[in-house]
Structures are given as structure tokens and as C-alpha cells.
Tab-separated table of C-alpha atoms and ligand atoms in Angstrom:
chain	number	residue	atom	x	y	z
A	1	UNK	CA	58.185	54.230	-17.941
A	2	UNK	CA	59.227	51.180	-19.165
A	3	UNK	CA	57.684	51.431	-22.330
A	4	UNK	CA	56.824	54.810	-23.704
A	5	UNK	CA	52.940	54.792	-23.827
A	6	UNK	CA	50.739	57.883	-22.588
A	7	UNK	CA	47.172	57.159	-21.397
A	8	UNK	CA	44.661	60.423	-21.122
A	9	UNK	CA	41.617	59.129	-20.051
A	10	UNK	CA	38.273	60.925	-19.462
A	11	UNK	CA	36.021	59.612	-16.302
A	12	UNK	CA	32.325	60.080	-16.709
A	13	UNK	CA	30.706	57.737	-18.948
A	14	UNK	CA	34.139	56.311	-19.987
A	15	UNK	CA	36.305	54.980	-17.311
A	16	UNK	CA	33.657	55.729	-15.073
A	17	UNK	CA	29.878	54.165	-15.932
A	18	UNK	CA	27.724	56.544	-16.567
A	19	UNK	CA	24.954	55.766	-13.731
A	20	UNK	CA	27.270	53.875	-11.108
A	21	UNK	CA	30.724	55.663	-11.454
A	22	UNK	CA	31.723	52.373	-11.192
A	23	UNK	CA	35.366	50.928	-12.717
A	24	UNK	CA	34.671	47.558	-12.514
A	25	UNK	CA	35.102	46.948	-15.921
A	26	UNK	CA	38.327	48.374	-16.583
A	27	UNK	CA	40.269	46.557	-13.406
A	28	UNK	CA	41.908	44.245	-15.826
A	29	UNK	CA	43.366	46.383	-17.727
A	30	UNK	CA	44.432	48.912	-15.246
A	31	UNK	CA	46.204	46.207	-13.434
A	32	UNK	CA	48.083	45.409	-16.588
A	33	UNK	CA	49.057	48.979	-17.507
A	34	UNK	CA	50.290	49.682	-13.394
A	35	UNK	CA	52.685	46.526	-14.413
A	36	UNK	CA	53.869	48.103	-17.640
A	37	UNK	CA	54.273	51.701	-15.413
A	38	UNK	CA	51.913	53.153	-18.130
A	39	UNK	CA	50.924	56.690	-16.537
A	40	UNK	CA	46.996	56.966	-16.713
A	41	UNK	CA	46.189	60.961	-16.909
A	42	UNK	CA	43.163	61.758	-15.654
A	43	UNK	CA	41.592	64.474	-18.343
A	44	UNK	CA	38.132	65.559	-16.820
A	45	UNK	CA	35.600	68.278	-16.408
A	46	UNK	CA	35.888	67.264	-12.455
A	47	UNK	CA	37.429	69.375	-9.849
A	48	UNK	CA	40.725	69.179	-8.519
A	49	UNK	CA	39.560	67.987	-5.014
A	50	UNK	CA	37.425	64.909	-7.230
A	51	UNK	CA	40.776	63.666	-8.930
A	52	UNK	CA	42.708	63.429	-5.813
A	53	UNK	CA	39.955	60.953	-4.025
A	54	UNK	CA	39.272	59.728	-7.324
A	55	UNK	CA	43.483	58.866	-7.508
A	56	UNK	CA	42.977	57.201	-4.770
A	57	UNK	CA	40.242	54.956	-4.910
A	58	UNK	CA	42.166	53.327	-8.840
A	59	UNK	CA	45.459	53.586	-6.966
A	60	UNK	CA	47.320	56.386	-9.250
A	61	UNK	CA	49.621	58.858	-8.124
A	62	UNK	CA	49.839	60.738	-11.409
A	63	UNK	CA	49.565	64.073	-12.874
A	64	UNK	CA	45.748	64.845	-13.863
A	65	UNK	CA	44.156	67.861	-15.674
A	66	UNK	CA	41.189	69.060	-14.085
A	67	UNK	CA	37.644	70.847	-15.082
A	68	UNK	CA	38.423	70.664	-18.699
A	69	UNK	CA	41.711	71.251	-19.421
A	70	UNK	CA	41.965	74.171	-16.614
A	71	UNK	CA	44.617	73.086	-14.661
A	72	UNK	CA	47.499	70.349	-14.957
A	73	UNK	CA	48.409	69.125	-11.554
A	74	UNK	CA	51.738	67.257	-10.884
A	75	UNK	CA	52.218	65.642	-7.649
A	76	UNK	CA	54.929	67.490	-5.785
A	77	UNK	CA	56.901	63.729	-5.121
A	78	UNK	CA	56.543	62.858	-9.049
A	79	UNK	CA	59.920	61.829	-10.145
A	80	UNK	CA	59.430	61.474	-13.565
A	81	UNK	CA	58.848	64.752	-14.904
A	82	UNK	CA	60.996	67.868	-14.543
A	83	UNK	CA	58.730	70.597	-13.371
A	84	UNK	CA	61.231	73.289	-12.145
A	85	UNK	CA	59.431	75.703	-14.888
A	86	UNK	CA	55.702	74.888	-12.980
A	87	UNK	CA	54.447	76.847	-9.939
A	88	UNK	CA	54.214	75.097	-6.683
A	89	UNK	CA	50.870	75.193	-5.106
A	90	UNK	CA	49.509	72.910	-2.480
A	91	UNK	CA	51.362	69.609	-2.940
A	92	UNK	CA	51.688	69.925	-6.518
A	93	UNK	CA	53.827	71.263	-9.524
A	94	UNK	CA	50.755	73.010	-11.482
A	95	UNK	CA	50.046	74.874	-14.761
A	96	UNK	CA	46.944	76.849	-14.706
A	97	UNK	CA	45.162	77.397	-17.866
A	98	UNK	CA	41.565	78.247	-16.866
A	99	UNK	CA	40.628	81.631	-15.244
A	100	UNK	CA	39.728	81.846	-11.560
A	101	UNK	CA	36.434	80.473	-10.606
A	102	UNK	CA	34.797	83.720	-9.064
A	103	UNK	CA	35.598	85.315	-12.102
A	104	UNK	CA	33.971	82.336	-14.611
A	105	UNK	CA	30.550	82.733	-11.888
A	106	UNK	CA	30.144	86.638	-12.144
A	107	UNK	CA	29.939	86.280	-15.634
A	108	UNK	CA	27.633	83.328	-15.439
A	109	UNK	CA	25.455	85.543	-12.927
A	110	UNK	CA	24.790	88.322	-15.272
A	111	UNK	CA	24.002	86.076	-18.183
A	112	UNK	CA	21.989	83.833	-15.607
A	113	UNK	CA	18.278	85.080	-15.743
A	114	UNK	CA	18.174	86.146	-19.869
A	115	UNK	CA	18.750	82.293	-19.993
A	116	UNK	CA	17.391	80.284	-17.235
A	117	UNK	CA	20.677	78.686	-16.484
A	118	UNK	CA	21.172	76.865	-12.814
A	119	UNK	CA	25.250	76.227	-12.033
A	120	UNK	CA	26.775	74.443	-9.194
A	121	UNK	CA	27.546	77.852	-7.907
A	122	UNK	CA	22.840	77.819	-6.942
A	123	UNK	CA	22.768	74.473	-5.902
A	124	UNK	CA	23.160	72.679	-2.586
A	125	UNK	CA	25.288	69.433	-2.021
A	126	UNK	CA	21.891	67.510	-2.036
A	127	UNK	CA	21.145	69.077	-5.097
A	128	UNK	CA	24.436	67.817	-6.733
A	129	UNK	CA	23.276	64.601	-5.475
A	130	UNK	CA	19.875	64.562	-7.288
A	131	UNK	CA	21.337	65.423	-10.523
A	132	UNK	CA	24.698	63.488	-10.651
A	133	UNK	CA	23.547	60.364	-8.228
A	134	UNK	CA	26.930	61.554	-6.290
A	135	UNK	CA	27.091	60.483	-2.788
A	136	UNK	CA	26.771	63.893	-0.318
A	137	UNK	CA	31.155	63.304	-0.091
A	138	UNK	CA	31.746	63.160	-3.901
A	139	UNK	CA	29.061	65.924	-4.395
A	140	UNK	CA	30.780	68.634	-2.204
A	141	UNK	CA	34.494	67.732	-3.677
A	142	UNK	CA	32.505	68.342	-7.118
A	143	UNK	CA	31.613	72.434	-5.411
A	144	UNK	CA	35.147	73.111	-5.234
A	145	UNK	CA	35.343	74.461	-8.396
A	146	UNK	CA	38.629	76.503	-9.754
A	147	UNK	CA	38.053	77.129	-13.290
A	148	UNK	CA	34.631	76.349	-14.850
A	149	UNK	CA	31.039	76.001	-13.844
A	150	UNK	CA	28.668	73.564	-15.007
A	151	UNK	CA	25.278	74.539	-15.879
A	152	UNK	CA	22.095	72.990	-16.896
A	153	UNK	CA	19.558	74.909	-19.150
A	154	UNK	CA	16.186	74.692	-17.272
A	155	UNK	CA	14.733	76.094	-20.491
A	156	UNK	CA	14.871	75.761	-24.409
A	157	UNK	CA	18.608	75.522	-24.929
A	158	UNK	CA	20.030	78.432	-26.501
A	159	UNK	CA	23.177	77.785	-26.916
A	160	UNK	CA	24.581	79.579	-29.822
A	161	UNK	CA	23.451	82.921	-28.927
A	162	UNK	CA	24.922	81.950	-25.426
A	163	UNK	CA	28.302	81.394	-26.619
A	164	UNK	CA	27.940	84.451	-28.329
A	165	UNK	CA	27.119	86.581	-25.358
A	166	UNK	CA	29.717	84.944	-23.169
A	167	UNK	CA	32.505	85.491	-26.369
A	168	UNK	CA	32.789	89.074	-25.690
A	169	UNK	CA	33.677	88.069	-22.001
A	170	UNK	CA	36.285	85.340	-22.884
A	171	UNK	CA	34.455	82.925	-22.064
A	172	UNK	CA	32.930	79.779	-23.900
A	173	UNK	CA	30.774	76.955	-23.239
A	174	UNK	CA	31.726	72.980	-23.799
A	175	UNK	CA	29.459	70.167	-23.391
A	176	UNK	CA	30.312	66.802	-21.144
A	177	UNK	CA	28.013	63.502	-20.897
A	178	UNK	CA	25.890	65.459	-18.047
A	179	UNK	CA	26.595	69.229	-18.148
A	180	UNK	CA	27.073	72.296	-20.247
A	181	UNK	CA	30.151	74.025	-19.375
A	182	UNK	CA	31.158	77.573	-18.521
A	183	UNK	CA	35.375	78.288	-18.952
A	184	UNK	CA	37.350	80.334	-20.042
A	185	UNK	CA	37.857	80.715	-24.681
A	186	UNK	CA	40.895	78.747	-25.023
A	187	UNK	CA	40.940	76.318	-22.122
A	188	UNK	CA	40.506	72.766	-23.194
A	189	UNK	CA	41.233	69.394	-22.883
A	190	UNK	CA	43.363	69.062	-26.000
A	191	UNK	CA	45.739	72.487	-24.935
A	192	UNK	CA	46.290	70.530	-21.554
A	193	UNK	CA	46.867	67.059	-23.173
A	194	UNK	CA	49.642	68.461	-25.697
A	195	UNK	CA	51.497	70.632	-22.865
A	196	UNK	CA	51.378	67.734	-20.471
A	197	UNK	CA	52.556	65.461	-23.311
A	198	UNK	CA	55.918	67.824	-24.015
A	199	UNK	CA	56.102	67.519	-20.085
A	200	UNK	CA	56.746	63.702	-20.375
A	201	UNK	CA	58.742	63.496	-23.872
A	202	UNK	CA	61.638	66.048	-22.656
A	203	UNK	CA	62.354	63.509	-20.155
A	204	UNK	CA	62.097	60.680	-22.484
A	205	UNK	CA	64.898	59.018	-25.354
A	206	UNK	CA	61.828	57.743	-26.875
A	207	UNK	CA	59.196	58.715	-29.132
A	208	UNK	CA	55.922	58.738	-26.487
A	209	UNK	CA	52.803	57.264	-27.569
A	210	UNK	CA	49.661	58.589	-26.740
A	211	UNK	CA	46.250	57.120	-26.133
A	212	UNK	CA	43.215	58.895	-25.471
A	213	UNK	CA	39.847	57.760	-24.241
A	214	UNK	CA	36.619	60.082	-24.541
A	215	UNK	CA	33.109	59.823	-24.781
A	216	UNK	CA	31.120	63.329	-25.423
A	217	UNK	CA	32.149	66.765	-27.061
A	218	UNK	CA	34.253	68.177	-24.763
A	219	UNK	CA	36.680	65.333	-25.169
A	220	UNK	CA	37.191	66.323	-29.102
A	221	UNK	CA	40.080	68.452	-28.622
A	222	UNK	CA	42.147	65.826	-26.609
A	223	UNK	CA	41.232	63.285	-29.097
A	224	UNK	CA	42.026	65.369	-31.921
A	225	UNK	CA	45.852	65.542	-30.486
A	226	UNK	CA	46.715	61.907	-29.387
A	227	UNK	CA	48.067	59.242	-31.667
A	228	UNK	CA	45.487	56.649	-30.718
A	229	UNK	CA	41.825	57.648	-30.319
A	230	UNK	CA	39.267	55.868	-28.689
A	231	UNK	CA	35.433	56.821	-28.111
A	232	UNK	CA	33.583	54.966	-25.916
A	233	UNK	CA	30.020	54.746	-27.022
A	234	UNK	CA	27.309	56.158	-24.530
A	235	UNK	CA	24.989	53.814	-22.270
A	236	UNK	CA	22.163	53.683	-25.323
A	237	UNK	CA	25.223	52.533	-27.333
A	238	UNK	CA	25.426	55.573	-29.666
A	239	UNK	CA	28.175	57.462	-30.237
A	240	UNK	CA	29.240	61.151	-30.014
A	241	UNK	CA	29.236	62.338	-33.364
A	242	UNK	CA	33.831	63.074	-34.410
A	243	UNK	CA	34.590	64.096	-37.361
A	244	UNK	CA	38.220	62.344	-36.530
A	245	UNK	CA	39.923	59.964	-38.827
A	246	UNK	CA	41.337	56.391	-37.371
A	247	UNK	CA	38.353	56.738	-34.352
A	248	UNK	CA	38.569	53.093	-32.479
A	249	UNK	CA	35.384	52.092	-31.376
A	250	UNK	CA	34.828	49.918	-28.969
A	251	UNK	CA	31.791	48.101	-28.417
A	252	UNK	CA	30.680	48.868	-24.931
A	253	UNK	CA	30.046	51.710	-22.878
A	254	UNK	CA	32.011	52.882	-19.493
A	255	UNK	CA	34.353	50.723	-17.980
A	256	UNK	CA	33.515	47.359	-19.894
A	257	UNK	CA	34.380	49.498	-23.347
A	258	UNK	CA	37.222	51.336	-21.436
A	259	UNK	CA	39.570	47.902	-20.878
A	260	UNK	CA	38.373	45.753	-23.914
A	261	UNK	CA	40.195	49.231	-26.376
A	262	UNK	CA	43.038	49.171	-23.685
A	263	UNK	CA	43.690	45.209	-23.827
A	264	UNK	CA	43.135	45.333	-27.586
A	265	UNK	CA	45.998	48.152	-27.450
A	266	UNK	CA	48.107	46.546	-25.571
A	267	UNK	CA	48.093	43.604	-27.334
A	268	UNK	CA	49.219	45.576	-30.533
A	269	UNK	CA	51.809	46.455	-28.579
A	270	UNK	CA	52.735	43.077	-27.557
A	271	UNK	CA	53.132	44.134	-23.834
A	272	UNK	CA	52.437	41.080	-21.591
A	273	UNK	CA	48.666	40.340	-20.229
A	274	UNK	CA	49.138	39.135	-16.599
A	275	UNK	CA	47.878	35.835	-17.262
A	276	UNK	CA	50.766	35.381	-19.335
A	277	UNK	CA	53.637	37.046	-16.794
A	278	UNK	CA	51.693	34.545	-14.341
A	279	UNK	CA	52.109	31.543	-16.487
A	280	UNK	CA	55.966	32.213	-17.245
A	281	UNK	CA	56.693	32.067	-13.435
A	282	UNK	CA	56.019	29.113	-13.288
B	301	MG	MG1	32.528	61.883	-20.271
């Protein structure tokens, strides 16, 4: 790190655009931050098997906390961090918050019919595909769920007495830009944010500053804990309604809104723009 700035980012509707999943907008500014060694967290509602192809394709190899806030996943080679206290599994270092997945779906089954909710768990890949505009790869990454399942009501929402049923289970329900939610009380993105957060300043001399970018209600709790706060507004160009204090507000949606808060950032900071590393070369 060679300047102590955290990045916990959300993906759908934020880094991502809402329709295309595309990151166009944000290339920019992600090549900036790579030159600064800024670690970008991926904080989503997406699966574990999503951020690793998703890590990929923007060129990170960086912890990410998946479905939520249910897991933190640490890449086993990830020399930053000291994560002797974390469980190995796979080819990570991980810290699991959510409960396990077959657990989260027998609850959702016996709640299923009072409510006329449809989950992940009753659809096909093509019907991922018709609902998220996923290609049939992305959609069956997005199956392999661990520690939530997403829902749709395919009747009047009832979502308070829903949240009360599901209560005396454990369980609780958090919206994203596309789905409702089903996880375990407890398990959010903020909970994950602040542990990985500790993670990074015990191995650092300085003071880390965090950045968070969101766009819908179940990024409140992760904005609620990070220094700098950004919501991104949605593609009609309204904005989730955050009762949070010092909100920046960029204004675009996706990607395009995603680099113009992390340029303006960075410039606070004074860090270089590339243009101006190019220009001193020569
Ligand atoms: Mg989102």
C-alpha cells in the first residue's frame, strides 16, 4: 500500500451498470488506483464463484466479501494481510459470517407459498438469465450460493410481516438494486467491511482510509462505517434514500458515477492522475 486508502466497492448498479454490467466508465480510475496499489474490495450480494471471474475480468487479486457481507475471502497468496487467525478453505484465508446456504433455503421453503416468493434456489440458469440479463456462464456462477438467497415477490410485497416471520428463525431480509434478500440476522455488509478493515490496519503504521461506494439499501451498513461515503445514483438518476451525514453524490449512475467520485477523491488526496506521471517522464 503505498498510501493508506481502502476502497469497498459494491458491483450492481455502481461499479457495474445496471443493464450492461459494464465497467467502462470506471477504467480510468481503476487504472489510477492499481498505480497507487489502492486495494479495491469487492462488497456484494454476488456469490463467491461471481467475484472470482468478476476479479478477473478488472484485474484484482484482492480480498472480497461475498452475498452481503457473508463471507470475507482472502486469497491464499495475499501478502499483505496476516491471516494466520482465518480458516483455510479452497485457495483462500476466509471468515464466514453468513449461515450455510441449505439452511437459509429450508427456511425460505416453508415461508415460500404463505408469500408467493420465487428464489434462485426454483429457477433455472435461463431463468437467471431473463431476470438479471446474465449471460447462461455468469448466471450459473450466480446459483452457487453459500449464504443468502435472493427472492423476488411475485405478489403484493409483504415485507414487514416477512421479516417478522423469518425473525424467529434468525433470519432477515435486505434489499439490493434487483433482489430481496434472504440471510442470516446479523450478516451484513457493514460487519464484513469493519472486520476486513481491522484486517488491513494491524498490518499498517498508518491510519487507513476508507472509501465506500453503494447504490441501494443493502449497502447502508457499509456506508454507515467508512470514512468517505459515496452513493451512486440509480439509472433514473434518483437516489436511495440515507439518512447518512457527509453522503458524496456523484452525478451519474454505474461506472461513469463510480470513477468521476474516485478521481474527485483522489485528487483530494493529491495522488497523481496518470496523465500527469505520463507527462513527468518525459
Ligand atoms: Mg447495487
Amino acid at each position: 500500500m503505498d498510501f493508506p486508502l481502502l476502497i469497498f466497492t459494491d458491483l450492481d448498479g455502481t461499479l457495474l451498470d445496471h443493464h450492461s454490467y459494464s465497467f467502462k466508465g470506471a477504467e480510468e480510475a481503476l487504472q489510477r488506483l492499481r498505480r497507487h496499489s489502492i486495494p479495491i474490495i469487492l462488497t456484494s450480494s454476488k456469490t463467491r464463484a461471481e467475484l472470482q471471474t468478476l476479479q478477473e475480468k478488472l484485474g484484482l487479486n484482492e480480498p472480497f466479501i461475498s452475498e452481503n457481507g457473508g463471507g470475507v475471502f482472502i486469497p491464499a497468496d495475499y501478502a499483505m494481510l496476516d491471516t494466520t487467525a482465518l480458516e483455510k478453505l479452497d485457495d483462500y484465508h476466509a471468515k464466514q459470517f453468513g449461515r450455510p446456504y441449505r439452511n437459509i433455503r429450508t427456511i425460505f421453503e416453508t415461508v415460500q407459498s404463505k408469500y408467493n416468493i420465487r428464489g434462485f434456489g426454483d429457477m433455472t440458469a435461463e431463468e437467471i438469465m431473463e431476470v438479471t440479463g446474465l449471460l447462461k456462464s455468469d448466471a450459473l456462477l450466480a446459483r452457487q450460493r453459500e449464504f443468502s438467497e435472493p427472492f423476488r415477490f411475485l405478489a403484493e410485497p409483504r415485507l414487514q410481516e416477512l421479516k417478522e416471520e423469518v425473525a424467529d428463525h434468525g433470519l432477515t431480509v435486505t434489499r439490493g438494486g434487483r433482489f430481496y434478500h434472504l440471510l442470516a440476522a446479523g450478516q451484513d455488509k457493514g460487519l464484513a467491511v469493519a472486520q476486513t478493515t481491522r484486517l488491513f490496519q494491524a498490518g499498517s503504521p498508518d491510519k487507513i482510509v476508507t472509501i465506500g461506494l453503494g447504490d441501494a439499501e443493502n449497502d447502508y451498513l457499509m456506508l454507515k462505517v467508512v470514512d468517505i461515503r459515496v452513493l451512486i445514483p440509480k439509472p433514473d438518476g434518483s437516489y436511495e434514500n440515507m439518512d447518512l451525514p457527509y453522503l458524496r453524490k456523484p452525478a451519474y449512475p454505474g461506472s461513469k458515477g463510480w470513477g468521476a467520485a474516485i478521481t474527485a477523491i483522489l485528487d483530494d488526496f493529491q495522488l497523481a492522475s496518470p496523465e500527469y506521471e505520463d507527462h513527468r517522464l518525459h
